[in-house]
């Protein structure tokens, strides 16, 4: 009966739960019911089975648990009551909301209909109004057009009136001799013309421009005349190096008055600069020279330059004897003299006037710029005439480069302004320059390699200077490259500089090939004077190129080459990436080739000396090491007679190479030679013989007291370079007791079978060897050396 009631109740609860899923509830579900809701799905769960399981879980087989039934029923009944109340509340609220929404929709529909009716009415009203006002609009449009036209005419007349008013003011100022105010008014008129220069009123522009031009000419002529008179009082221009401005032309005028007039007239002329820019057409060089943009020279400086320009053209452009193609230094030197002669006056008298007027112009630079333009015009005329005369063209280039250098260093002329480098960078002239530079460099290389003193060092008698023992040909060649660098350093574009860099690299490679050819001719005597001189030359060139690779100028060229993508067409993407990250330099390919040649030549020398020493060591190999008397049997130990030829040959060759090679190369040579000698003595003498006690002592004496000291001039501990020989002598001369103990340790490590014990014994053996100073030889090598000893005691084994 109890189970049936619970089953019926849970069915109702399940139905009520289904409804709960469709409506939210804020009521807190009891824990027990929550567990039921969590595990029961009314659509898939078998309710009777679940109820049975639930009763079984809550009550079980214990009848004492039946007292829980009443509490469980009351809890579930209470939950049922809450759920029913919630369902009733939701059922009563939903229709009210729907009714409210429907009412709002009806109200919105009604309002929308009213708005549509108003819109139709308003549209009809507007259409009727537009139809009625159409005739009025046509009349008003005509009137508005007429008004706009009248306004344009009125504005046009205002501009004309303003220009005429300013023109009248200028006239009145001139009549009262108030030139300063006249110049200021002209500046206003010029600014007005600049403001209107984009206007479509062409006749108005012509009128304003012609008016400005009219008054500009009058003022300029008047001020120029007065300014030139003041300059004449100052004896301008200063032609001689000792000329000084002194007003002697008019004794009644004091020098203070002259300088006052100079300042006044200069300032008034400076005001005309605005109108001068507007109406004057300045002469420009052809586009092929790619001159950088620069403002026109200010008007007062133009007037000051005028007498010098006349002199320059008279002497160097006309048919005078001073105009000679073969003497460009004449006009270049003259221009530098003029700049030097006027620098003091420009800095002390003209620059303060410009500063007072608030101008940023540098008086000396402006003056220099005007004279440089004369030089550029002259060069543009002369260069085509001597382009294919190598002698004259080269002379012109030399003089122009010297002039440019002097202009930059002594007078501070910036490279960003038009200069001579722009003229000689013109494509035709530049290609000719490259061709001539290459031709002359190759001729110079031929002459320097064929000279009698080409392989001797000019500093050979000065030990402090002649550390690298550089032959004259190599030093002359690197000086040639350095001169070429200085010549093209100030070219205006990176692309042009890169062309010269390629030329330099070609010349270095050509010189390397020539050195290789001469080296092959001298390879029969690798220790000869010329062979060593070539080796020194290769090392010197590689060293200098390595230094240049870190130079800021060549680093900038490397970066420019990557940016404009015009360099190293044969380079791979990997190489370009390495260059971008500065892992390699522009000279790395050449340095690698030179290093390869150097290493090949060093190997030839080492092999040559080694063969000679090896030949001299044949008798030493056959020494009677088994029958030599012990150390105790000899009063004084002496060098083996059979070792003398070997040591003498080695000493002579080391001395010869030390005298002929630079320190770095000689250090490399003797270290390479020692490495081969160490293996020669160890393999061909020590391992090929057996030694009694006297033989081992004699070998150690020969090595430690005679061979090793040969190299003591070159390092502090030469025995460290003969590791095999030194350690072999230690083993061979080890006293018998120590030798027996060491051999037992080595043999026990060799006989170990277990891996752990083998490693441990091997470690012990290595530690024992290290205690004796044996680091190079392996335990197996030491056992071989023990087998070469004959002074073992008879142990009966």
PDB file of C-alpha atoms in Angstrom, residues 224 226-240 243-249 258-259 262 266 299-311 337-351 363-364 366-368 371:
ATOM      1  CA  UNK A 224      72.242  98.470 -57.241  1.00  0.00           C
ATOM      2  CA  UNK A 226      74.132 103.049 -54.885  1.00  0.00           C
ATOM      3  CA  UNK A 227      75.358  99.667 -53.571  1.00  0.00           C
ATOM      4  CA  UNK A 228      78.013  99.369 -56.256  1.00  0.00           C
ATOM      5  CA  UNK A 229      79.187 102.882 -55.434  1.00  0.00           C
ATOM      6  CA  UNK A 230      79.637 101.898 -51.790  1.00  0.00           C
ATOM      7  CA  UNK A 231      81.484  98.755 -52.824  1.00  0.00           C
ATOM      8  CA  UNK A 232      83.778 100.832 -55.009  1.00  0.00           C
ATOM      9  CA  UNK A 233      84.571 102.992 -51.998  1.00  0.00           C
ATOM     10  CA  UNK A 234      85.628  99.796 -50.233  1.00  0.00           C
ATOM     11  CA  UNK A 235      87.787  98.726 -53.210  1.00  0.00           C
ATOM     12  CA  UNK A 236      85.550  95.743 -53.800  1.00  0.00           C
ATOM     13  CA  UNK A 237      86.413  93.109 -54.952  1.00  0.00           C
ATOM     14  CA  UNK A 238      89.587  92.307 -53.042  1.00  0.00           C
ATOM     15  CA  UNK A 239      91.770  90.831 -55.746  1.00  0.00           C
ATOM     16  CA  UNK A 240      95.087  90.557 -53.944  1.00  0.00           C
ATOM     17  CA  UNK A 243      93.779  93.815 -50.057  1.00  0.00           C
ATOM     18  CA  UNK A 244      91.822  95.558 -47.287  1.00  0.00           C
ATOM     19  CA  UNK A 245      88.596  97.574 -47.529  1.00  0.00           C
ATOM     20  CA  UNK A 246      89.481 101.270 -47.181  1.00  0.00           C
ATOM     21  CA  UNK A 247      87.283 104.163 -48.370  1.00  0.00           C
ATOM     22  CA  UNK A 248      89.854 106.250 -50.216  1.00  0.00           C
ATOM     23  CA  UNK A 249      87.822 107.128 -53.302  1.00  0.00           C
ATOM     24  CA  UNK A 258      80.453 103.967 -45.797  1.00  0.00           C
ATOM     25  CA  UNK A 259      79.712 100.967 -43.581  1.00  0.00           C
ATOM     26  CA  UNK A 262      76.552  99.433 -46.856  1.00  0.00           C
ATOM     27  CA  UNK A 266      72.253  95.648 -48.226  1.00  0.00           C
ATOM     28  CA  UNK A 299      70.171  89.686 -54.490  1.00  0.00           C
ATOM     29  CA  UNK A 300      72.873  91.707 -52.641  1.00  0.00           C
ATOM     30  CA  UNK A 301      75.344  88.814 -52.871  1.00  0.00           C
ATOM     31  CA  UNK A 302      74.568  88.557 -56.596  1.00  0.00           C
ATOM     32  CA  UNK A 303      75.594  92.190 -56.977  1.00  0.00           C
ATOM     33  CA  UNK A 304      78.759  91.603 -54.953  1.00  0.00           C
ATOM     34  CA  UNK A 305      79.591  88.607 -57.170  1.00  0.00           C
ATOM     35  CA  UNK A 306      79.016  90.495 -60.411  1.00  0.00           C
ATOM     36  CA  UNK A 307      82.548  91.988 -60.838  1.00  0.00           C
ATOM     37  CA  UNK A 308      84.139  88.608 -60.044  1.00  0.00           C
ATOM     38  CA  UNK A 309      81.880  86.846 -62.527  1.00  0.00           C
ATOM     39  CA  UNK A 310      82.927  89.351 -65.182  1.00  0.00           C
ATOM     40  CA  UNK A 311      86.597  88.728 -64.438  1.00  0.00           C
ATOM     41  CA  UNK A 337      91.921  82.703 -53.735  1.00  0.00           C
ATOM     42  CA  UNK A 338      88.812  84.864 -54.164  1.00  0.00           C
ATOM     43  CA  UNK A 339      87.006  82.914 -51.447  1.00  0.00           C
ATOM     44  CA  UNK A 340      89.953  83.275 -49.104  1.00  0.00           C
ATOM     45  CA  UNK A 341      90.418  86.977 -49.809  1.00  0.00           C
ATOM     46  CA  UNK A 342      86.793  87.866 -49.019  1.00  0.00           C
ATOM     47  CA  UNK A 343      86.119  85.521 -46.089  1.00  0.00           C
ATOM     48  CA  UNK A 344      87.044  88.014 -43.366  1.00  0.00           C
ATOM     49  CA  UNK A 345      84.953  90.850 -44.827  1.00  0.00           C
ATOM     50  CA  UNK A 346      81.933  88.578 -45.343  1.00  0.00           C
ATOM     51  CA  UNK A 347      82.078  87.217 -41.810  1.00  0.00           C
ATOM     52  CA  UNK A 348      82.733  90.534 -40.073  1.00  0.00           C
ATOM     53  CA  UNK A 349      80.627  92.968 -42.141  1.00  0.00           C
ATOM     54  CA  UNK A 350      77.964  91.117 -44.128  1.00  0.00           C
ATOM     55  CA  UNK A 351      76.979  88.313 -41.751  1.00  0.00           C
ATOM     56  CA  UNK A 363      77.192  85.100 -46.146  1.00  0.00           C
ATOM     57  CA  UNK A 364      80.406  83.208 -46.890  1.00  0.00           C
ATOM     58  CA  UNK A 366      76.310  82.130 -50.293  1.00  0.00           C
ATOM     59  CA  UNK A 367      79.330  83.893 -51.786  1.00  0.00           C
ATOM     60  CA  UNK A 368      81.149  80.564 -52.245  1.00  0.00           C
ATOM     61  CA  UNK A 371      81.658  81.209 -57.388  1.00  0.00           C
TER      62      UNK A 371
END
